[in-house]
Amino acid sequence: QCPLRRLLSCPGTVAADLRREEQSSGSAETGSEDRTAKKRFSEVQNKRREQAQRTVLIHCPNKIDEKKFLKFLSQHGPINSHFFYESFGLYAVVEFCQKESVTSLQNITRTPSLGPEAAIPFKSRYFNLKLRNSSNQTSELSSIQCSNQSSPSSKKLYQLLCCAESVDDQLNTLLREFQLTEENTRLRYLTCSLIEDVAAAYFPDCAVRPFGSSVNSFGKLGCDLDMFLDLDEIGKFTAQKTSGNFLMEFQVKNVPSERVATQKILSVIGECLDQFGPGCVGVQKILNARCPLVRFSHQASGFQCDLTTNNRIALKSSELLYMYGALDSRVRALVFSVRCWARAHSLTSSIPGAWITNFSLTMMVIFFLQRRSPPILPTLDYLKTLADAEDKCIIEGYNCTFVRDLNRIKPSGNTETLELLLKEFFEYFGNFAFNKNSINIRQGKEQNKPESSPLHIQNPFETSLNVSKNVSQSQLQKFVDLARESAWILHQEGKDRPLPSSNQPWGLAALLLPSVANNVSLSKKKKKPASERIKNLLDSIKSSGAENSTATNGR
Ligand code: CTP
Ligand code: MG
């Protein structure tokens, strides 16, 4: 048995249990390779949205009798599922079987009277449960099982990685630990649904849909919640009524451009969230950005939210990434490891700036997997050739057509291991001719760069846009240097893997170690390395780094 596992009393069966769990829950949403279970993106979105509409969020007292709580709620109708979580207090997410139960519950709730302060009587699905005599209830309460909403600590991750059986096992372990859980996904859809209630006060029949990493299968626990206020449903609803002389004047009030309309809509919704939105704090209206947005924290769920509108192309690119993530189980494992690696080395940041983004990293991994022989992922152009008439999709003049039925795409014949792919990923981008070439997942081929940004990754649909326009030369250089060094570490690892009986970091654990990040040739700081072996490795990296210290321009 691995001594670390014994030492840190990490139960020997954890990894195996998790593996079994993943196998048994295999579906397109978790990205496993059970091809029969693969659902279309729109099916998943619709099912989850409907589920969220039957769900309520309840802030509970810290001590609560779960049985009584559920019995009380089921007076309003049968409950389908529920879970508890902690975020500045105890919260319950309760999904009823029927939507009517939510209305029934709303009808018996009251707006609190706050003494001299006044409450705004907004009838939401976010409740606060106050028990009158909570003191005598607490005595024989069994503790509530809370679902975890955050990613594992570095220490726990490190333990799990060191106890893994192989580098492949390490990548899969990291994926299992960081991917969004079922509960976290539900909470994301519920939060969108609660915001939709607020927006619906202005725009009845609107929809607030999550997009980005919350739904594209590449989200890590703790990632932001990107939401899209979809007003198209309203258009559809009225478009059917073509006869008659009445046009709804209030709906056709004209503004000079689509952008101005977007700004006006977000401005009022932002104001509304700020003034009346239950649990919405720190509302910022960022209306002059290329893509105007309202940013806020949803306190109860703990999510940092970005609300946009008129952003249908981003929803489509989320669908595309979801498809790539579901096509082959290696895709998500590789993307998660690359994202964690980038975070560990401060290549990405939660603050906007000249850094590379997770979205760009995902595009790079997809491109790399398209370049394998045989390819692991098909090009977007190929997915377009598989599309049928129903898949046709033109948004703002951009052709966003691709096949949406995952089951129509043949699996790849490539059987390369994750270990090899990770090493080759670092080698590939450590030697990529960034100075002249652009990354293009539509064609799956390097293209000449159309402009001079240090890093050029073509937006898959708005092909004139560069997804990584913000990235500076020095950030790109940092990425290239770290990629080279990581390739080198993995290369050495292959030759000289520590015995399972040693407690030395190896494989992915060695790549993620903060001591590695702090000691690579890029950093001036010197810290004591974690072990002699790592120290030796780093010394050799430094000398090889010095030889290769030419910029990012090619092989
Ligand atoms: N997007 C885009 N072009 C960009 C940035 C973002 O098209 N330059 C779209 C992508 O569809 C992306 C979504 O907007 O998935 C959300 O952007 P962001 O939150 O930056 O990325 P995520 O993919 O959600 O990743 P993260 O987990 O870092 O939030
Ligand atoms: Mg995001």
Short mmCIF file of N, CA and C in Angstrom, two decimals, residues 155-275:
data_model
loop_
_atom_site.label_atom_id
_atom_site.label_comp_id
_atom_site.label_asym_id
_atom_site.label_seq_id
_atom_site.Cartn_x
_atom_site.Cartn_y
_atom_site.Cartn_z
N LYS A 155 -3.97 20.30 -0.63
CA LYS A 155 -3.41 19.19 0.14
C LYS A 155 -4.13 17.89 -0.21
N LYS A 156 -5.46 17.96 -0.26
CA LYS A 156 -6.21 16.74 -0.55
C LYS A 156 -5.91 16.26 -1.97
N LEU A 157 -5.88 17.24 -2.88
CA LEU A 157 -5.60 16.87 -4.28
C LEU A 157 -4.24 16.19 -4.39
N TYR A 158 -3.29 16.77 -3.74
CA TYR A 158 -1.93 16.26 -3.74
C TYR A 158 -1.89 14.82 -3.21
N GLN A 159 -2.61 14.60 -2.11
CA GLN A 159 -2.68 13.24 -1.55
C GLN A 159 -3.26 12.26 -2.57
N LEU A 160 -4.38 12.67 -3.16
CA LEU A 160 -5.05 11.76 -4.10
C LEU A 160 -4.16 11.47 -5.31
N LEU A 161 -3.48 12.52 -5.79
CA LEU A 161 -2.63 12.32 -6.97
C LEU A 161 -1.45 11.41 -6.65
N CYS A 162 -0.87 11.60 -5.49
CA CYS A 162 0.28 10.78 -5.14
C CYS A 162 -0.10 9.32 -4.95
N CYS A 163 -1.36 9.08 -4.57
CA CYS A 163 -1.81 7.70 -4.35
C CYS A 163 -2.34 7.04 -5.63
N ALA A 164 -2.40 7.79 -6.72
CA ALA A 164 -2.97 7.22 -7.95
C ALA A 164 -2.03 6.15 -8.51
N GLU A 165 -2.60 5.34 -9.40
CA GLU A 165 -1.81 4.21 -9.91
C GLU A 165 -0.94 4.58 -11.12
N SER A 166 -1.38 5.58 -11.86
CA SER A 166 -0.64 5.94 -13.08
C SER A 166 -0.93 7.41 -13.39
N VAL A 167 -0.24 7.96 -14.35
CA VAL A 167 -0.52 9.36 -14.72
C VAL A 167 -1.94 9.46 -15.27
N ASP A 168 -2.37 8.45 -16.03
CA ASP A 168 -3.74 8.45 -16.54
C ASP A 168 -4.74 8.51 -15.39
N ASP A 169 -4.46 7.70 -14.37
CA ASP A 169 -5.31 7.67 -13.18
C ASP A 169 -5.30 9.04 -12.50
N GLN A 170 -4.15 9.69 -12.50
CA GLN A 170 -4.06 11.03 -11.89
C GLN A 170 -4.96 12.03 -12.61
N LEU A 171 -4.92 11.99 -13.95
CA LEU A 171 -5.73 12.95 -14.70
C LEU A 171 -7.22 12.70 -14.47
N ASN A 172 -7.59 11.41 -14.41
CA ASN A 172 -9.00 11.09 -14.18
C ASN A 172 -9.42 11.46 -12.76
N THR A 173 -8.50 11.30 -11.81
CA THR A 173 -8.79 11.67 -10.42
C THR A 173 -9.03 13.17 -10.33
N LEU A 174 -8.15 13.94 -10.96
CA LEU A 174 -8.30 15.39 -10.92
C LEU A 174 -9.65 15.81 -11.52
N LEU A 175 -10.04 15.16 -12.62
CA LEU A 175 -11.33 15.46 -13.25
C LEU A 175 -12.47 15.19 -12.27
N ARG A 176 -12.45 14.02 -11.64
CA ARG A 176 -13.52 13.66 -10.70
C ARG A 176 -13.61 14.65 -9.55
N GLU A 177 -12.48 15.13 -9.08
CA GLU A 177 -12.48 16.01 -7.92
C GLU A 177 -12.93 17.44 -8.25
N PHE A 178 -12.67 17.86 -9.48
CA PHE A 178 -12.95 19.26 -9.83
C PHE A 178 -14.22 19.48 -10.63
N GLN A 179 -14.73 18.44 -11.27
CA GLN A 179 -15.90 18.67 -12.14
C GLN A 179 -17.11 19.07 -11.30
N LEU A 180 -18.06 19.74 -11.94
CA LEU A 180 -19.26 20.16 -11.23
C LEU A 180 -20.04 18.94 -10.80
N THR A 181 -20.51 18.97 -9.58
CA THR A 181 -21.31 17.85 -9.10
C THR A 181 -22.75 18.03 -9.59
N GLU A 182 -23.53 16.98 -9.46
CA GLU A 182 -24.96 17.07 -9.79
C GLU A 182 -25.61 18.22 -9.00
N GLU A 183 -25.31 18.29 -7.70
CA GLU A 183 -25.93 19.32 -6.86
C GLU A 183 -25.50 20.72 -7.28
N ASN A 184 -24.21 20.87 -7.59
CA ASN A 184 -23.72 22.18 -7.99
C ASN A 184 -24.37 22.61 -9.32
N THR A 185 -24.55 21.65 -10.21
CA THR A 185 -25.20 21.96 -11.49
C THR A 185 -26.64 22.40 -11.25
N ARG A 186 -27.34 21.67 -10.36
CA ARG A 186 -28.72 22.06 -10.05
C ARG A 186 -28.79 23.46 -9.48
N LEU A 187 -27.83 23.77 -8.60
CA LEU A 187 -27.83 25.10 -7.97
C LEU A 187 -27.58 26.19 -9.02
N ARG A 188 -26.77 25.88 -10.03
CA ARG A 188 -26.52 26.84 -11.11
C ARG A 188 -27.80 27.11 -11.91
N TYR A 189 -28.50 26.06 -12.28
CA TYR A 189 -29.75 26.25 -13.02
C TYR A 189 -30.79 26.95 -12.15
N LEU A 190 -30.81 26.61 -10.85
CA LEU A 190 -31.78 27.26 -9.96
C LEU A 190 -31.48 28.75 -9.86
N THR A 191 -30.21 29.11 -9.74
CA THR A 191 -29.85 30.53 -9.63
C THR A 191 -30.31 31.28 -10.89
N CYS A 192 -30.09 30.70 -12.06
CA CYS A 192 -30.56 31.33 -13.30
C CYS A 192 -32.08 31.48 -13.26
N SER A 193 -32.75 30.46 -12.77
CA SER A 193 -34.20 30.48 -12.72
C SER A 193 -34.71 31.59 -11.78
N LEU A 194 -34.00 31.80 -10.66
CA LEU A 194 -34.39 32.85 -9.72
C LEU A 194 -34.18 34.23 -10.35
N ILE A 195 -33.10 34.37 -11.12
CA ILE A 195 -32.85 35.65 -11.80
C ILE A 195 -33.89 35.86 -12.90
N GLU A 196 -34.28 34.76 -13.51
CA GLU A 196 -35.32 34.84 -14.56
C GLU A 196 -36.62 35.41 -13.96
N ASP A 197 -36.95 35.02 -12.72
CA ASP A 197 -38.15 35.56 -12.08
C ASP A 197 -38.07 37.09 -11.99
N VAL A 198 -36.89 37.61 -11.69
CA VAL A 198 -36.72 39.06 -11.58
C VAL A 198 -36.87 39.69 -12.97
N ALA A 199 -36.17 39.12 -13.95
CA ALA A 199 -36.20 39.68 -15.31
C ALA A 199 -37.61 39.59 -15.91
N ALA A 200 -38.35 38.55 -15.49
CA ALA A 200 -39.69 38.34 -16.05
C ALA A 200 -40.66 39.44 -15.62
N ALA A 201 -40.29 40.18 -14.57
CA ALA A 201 -41.13 41.30 -14.17
C ALA A 201 -41.16 42.35 -15.28
N TYR A 202 -40.04 42.46 -16.00
CA TYR A 202 -39.99 43.38 -17.15
C TYR A 202 -40.38 42.68 -18.44
N PHE A 203 -39.87 41.47 -18.60
CA PHE A 203 -40.06 40.75 -19.87
C PHE A 203 -40.71 39.39 -19.62
N PRO A 204 -42.04 39.37 -19.48
CA PRO A 204 -42.69 38.08 -19.29
C PRO A 204 -42.29 37.15 -20.44
N ASP A 205 -42.15 35.88 -20.17
CA ASP A 205 -41.76 34.86 -21.17
C ASP A 205 -40.29 34.90 -21.56
N CYS A 206 -39.49 35.71 -20.87
CA CYS A 206 -38.06 35.67 -21.16
C CYS A 206 -37.47 34.39 -20.56
N ALA A 207 -36.25 34.06 -20.92
CA ALA A 207 -35.57 32.93 -20.28
C ALA A 207 -34.18 33.38 -19.88
N VAL A 208 -33.71 32.93 -18.72
CA VAL A 208 -32.31 33.19 -18.35
C VAL A 208 -31.61 31.83 -18.39
N ARG A 209 -30.68 31.70 -19.34
CA ARG A 209 -30.03 30.40 -19.55
C ARG A 209 -28.56 30.47 -19.16
N PRO A 210 -28.07 29.44 -18.46
CA PRO A 210 -26.64 29.41 -18.20
C PRO A 210 -25.86 29.07 -19.46
N PHE A 211 -24.67 29.60 -19.62
CA PHE A 211 -23.78 29.19 -20.72
C PHE A 211 -22.35 29.17 -20.18
N GLY A 212 -21.38 29.00 -21.05
CA GLY A 212 -19.98 28.94 -20.60
C GLY A 212 -19.72 27.67 -19.81
N SER A 213 -18.75 27.75 -18.91
CA SER A 213 -18.27 26.52 -18.28
C SER A 213 -19.27 25.86 -17.33
N SER A 214 -20.36 26.58 -16.96
CA SER A 214 -21.38 25.93 -16.14
C SER A 214 -22.08 24.81 -16.90
N VAL A 215 -22.11 24.92 -18.22
CA VAL A 215 -22.87 23.94 -19.02
C VAL A 215 -22.04 23.26 -20.11
N ASN A 216 -20.83 23.74 -20.39
CA ASN A 216 -20.10 23.15 -21.53
C ASN A 216 -19.28 21.92 -21.12
N SER A 217 -19.45 21.47 -19.88
CA SER A 217 -18.82 20.26 -19.31
C SER A 217 -17.36 20.48 -18.92
N PHE A 218 -16.88 21.72 -19.02
CA PHE A 218 -15.49 22.00 -18.63
C PHE A 218 -15.40 22.85 -17.36
N GLY A 219 -16.54 23.02 -16.68
CA GLY A 219 -16.55 23.88 -15.49
C GLY A 219 -15.93 23.19 -14.28
N LYS A 220 -15.10 23.96 -13.56
CA LYS A 220 -14.53 23.46 -12.31
C LYS A 220 -15.40 23.98 -11.18
N LEU A 221 -15.52 23.22 -10.07
CA LEU A 221 -16.24 23.72 -8.91
C LEU A 221 -15.69 25.10 -8.56
N GLY A 222 -16.58 26.06 -8.36
CA GLY A 222 -16.13 27.40 -8.03
C GLY A 222 -16.04 28.32 -9.24
N CYS A 223 -16.28 27.82 -10.45
CA CYS A 223 -16.19 28.71 -11.62
C CYS A 223 -17.38 29.67 -11.63
N ASP A 224 -17.25 30.76 -12.39
CA ASP A 224 -18.31 31.76 -12.40
C ASP A 224 -19.55 31.20 -13.10
N LEU A 225 -20.66 31.92 -12.95
CA LEU A 225 -21.91 31.48 -13.58
C LEU A 225 -22.26 32.50 -14.67
N ASP A 226 -22.08 32.10 -15.92
CA ASP A 226 -22.40 32.99 -17.04
C ASP A 226 -23.87 32.76 -17.41
N MET A 227 -24.64 33.85 -17.49
CA MET A 227 -26.05 33.70 -17.82
C MET A 227 -26.41 34.60 -18.99
N PHE A 228 -27.40 34.15 -19.72
CA PHE A 228 -27.80 34.83 -20.94
C PHE A 228 -29.30 35.10 -20.85
N LEU A 229 -29.66 36.38 -20.90
CA LEU A 229 -31.09 36.74 -20.87
C LEU A 229 -31.63 36.61 -22.29
N ASP A 230 -32.45 35.62 -22.49
CA ASP A 230 -32.94 35.27 -23.83
C ASP A 230 -34.32 35.87 -24.02
N LEU A 231 -34.40 36.87 -24.91
CA LEU A 231 -35.70 37.52 -25.15
C LEU A 231 -36.34 37.00 -26.44
N ASP A 232 -35.67 36.06 -27.09
CA ASP A 232 -36.17 35.55 -28.37
C ASP A 232 -37.48 34.80 -28.24
N GLU A 233 -37.67 34.16 -27.08
CA GLU A 233 -38.91 33.40 -26.88
C GLU A 233 -40.12 34.34 -27.02
N ILE A 234 -39.94 35.58 -26.54
CA ILE A 234 -41.03 36.55 -26.60
C ILE A 234 -41.36 36.83 -28.06
N GLY A 235 -40.29 37.01 -28.85
CA GLY A 235 -40.46 37.26 -30.28
C GLY A 235 -41.24 36.14 -30.94
N LYS A 236 -40.85 34.90 -30.61
CA LYS A 236 -41.49 33.73 -31.21
C LYS A 236 -42.97 33.70 -30.89
N PHE A 237 -43.26 34.02 -29.63
CA PHE A 237 -44.61 33.97 -29.14
C PHE A 237 -45.50 34.91 -29.94
N THR A 238 -44.98 36.12 -30.20
CA THR A 238 -45.81 37.10 -30.90
C THR A 238 -45.78 36.88 -32.40
N ALA A 239 -44.69 36.27 -32.91
CA ALA A 239 -44.56 36.11 -34.36
C ALA A 239 -45.68 35.22 -34.92
N GLN A 240 -46.20 34.33 -34.07
CA GLN A 240 -47.26 33.44 -34.56
C GLN A 240 -48.53 34.21 -34.88
N LYS A 241 -48.71 35.33 -34.18
CA LYS A 241 -49.95 36.10 -34.40
C LYS A 241 -49.72 37.11 -35.52
N THR A 242 -49.71 36.61 -36.73
CA THR A 242 -49.38 37.50 -37.85
C THR A 242 -50.60 38.28 -38.34
N SER A 243 -51.81 37.73 -38.10
CA SER A 243 -52.98 38.43 -38.61
C SER A 243 -53.41 39.51 -37.61
N GLY A 244 -54.31 40.35 -38.04
CA GLY A 244 -54.81 41.39 -37.14
C GLY A 244 -54.06 42.69 -37.33
N ASN A 245 -54.71 43.77 -36.90
CA ASN A 245 -54.13 45.09 -37.13
C ASN A 245 -53.33 45.62 -35.95
N PHE A 246 -53.31 44.86 -34.87
CA PHE A 246 -52.67 45.40 -33.66
C PHE A 246 -51.21 44.98 -33.52
N LEU A 247 -50.35 45.95 -33.39
CA LEU A 247 -48.94 45.69 -33.07
C LEU A 247 -48.74 46.21 -31.65
N MET A 248 -47.96 45.52 -30.88
CA MET A 248 -47.74 46.00 -29.52
C MET A 248 -46.74 47.11 -29.54
N GLU A 249 -47.24 48.31 -29.36
CA GLU A 249 -46.39 49.48 -29.50
C GLU A 249 -45.22 49.44 -28.50
N PHE A 250 -45.49 49.01 -27.26
CA PHE A 250 -44.41 49.05 -26.27
C PHE A 250 -43.27 48.10 -26.62
N GLN A 251 -43.58 47.11 -27.44
CA GLN A 251 -42.51 46.17 -27.77
C GLN A 251 -41.67 46.63 -28.97
N VAL A 252 -42.15 47.61 -29.68
CA VAL A 252 -41.41 48.01 -30.87
C VAL A 252 -40.83 49.42 -30.75
N LYS A 253 -40.65 49.83 -29.52
CA LYS A 253 -40.01 51.14 -29.32
C LYS A 253 -38.58 51.02 -29.87
N ASN A 254 -38.25 51.89 -30.79
CA ASN A 254 -36.97 51.71 -31.49
C ASN A 254 -35.81 52.44 -30.84
N VAL A 255 -34.65 51.81 -30.90
CA VAL A 255 -33.41 52.46 -30.45
C VAL A 255 -32.41 52.36 -31.61
N PRO A 256 -31.35 53.19 -31.61
CA PRO A 256 -30.49 53.27 -32.80
C PRO A 256 -29.81 51.96 -33.22
N SER A 257 -29.48 51.07 -32.26
CA SER A 257 -28.77 49.86 -32.67
C SER A 257 -29.06 48.73 -31.70
N GLU A 258 -28.70 47.55 -32.14
CA GLU A 258 -28.82 46.35 -31.31
C GLU A 258 -28.05 46.54 -30.00
N ARG A 259 -26.86 47.16 -30.13
CA ARG A 259 -26.01 47.37 -28.95
C ARG A 259 -26.69 48.28 -27.93
N VAL A 260 -27.31 49.34 -28.43
CA VAL A 260 -27.99 50.27 -27.52
C VAL A 260 -29.16 49.54 -26.83
N ALA A 261 -29.87 48.72 -27.59
CA ALA A 261 -30.98 47.96 -27.01
C ALA A 261 -30.45 47.07 -25.88
N THR A 262 -29.35 46.37 -26.16
CA THR A 262 -28.74 45.49 -25.16
C THR A 262 -28.38 46.28 -23.91
N GLN A 263 -27.76 47.44 -24.11
CA GLN A 263 -27.33 48.26 -22.98
C GLN A 263 -28.53 48.71 -22.15
N LYS A 264 -29.60 49.10 -22.84
CA LYS A 264 -30.79 49.59 -22.12
C LYS A 264 -31.43 48.47 -21.31
N ILE A 265 -31.52 47.30 -21.93
CA ILE A 265 -32.15 46.15 -21.25
C ILE A 265 -31.33 45.78 -20.02
N LEU A 266 -30.01 45.67 -20.21
CA LEU A 266 -29.17 45.26 -19.08
C LEU A 266 -29.15 46.33 -17.99
N SER A 267 -29.29 47.57 -18.41
CA SER A 267 -29.27 48.64 -17.43
C SER A 267 -30.47 48.52 -16.49
N VAL A 268 -31.67 48.29 -17.04
CA VAL A 268 -32.84 48.19 -16.15
C VAL A 268 -32.82 46.90 -15.34
N ILE A 269 -32.36 45.81 -15.96
CA ILE A 269 -32.32 44.54 -15.21
C ILE A 269 -31.28 44.65 -14.09
N GLY A 270 -30.17 45.29 -14.39
CA GLY A 270 -29.12 45.48 -13.38
C GLY A 270 -29.65 46.30 -12.21
N GLU A 271 -30.37 47.35 -12.55
CA GLU A 271 -30.96 48.22 -11.52
C GLU A 271 -31.94 47.41 -10.65
N CYS A 272 -32.74 46.62 -11.33
CA CYS A 272 -33.75 45.83 -10.66
C CYS A 272 -33.10 44.79 -9.71
N LEU A 273 -32.04 44.14 -10.20
CA LEU A 273 -31.34 43.15 -9.37
C LEU A 273 -30.75 43.85 -8.15
N ASP A 274 -30.20 45.03 -8.38
CA ASP A 274 -29.55 45.77 -7.32
C ASP A 274 -30.57 46.19 -6.25
N GLN A 275 -31.73 46.69 -6.71
CA GLN A 275 -32.72 47.22 -5.76
C GLN A 275 -33.56 46.14 -5.12
#
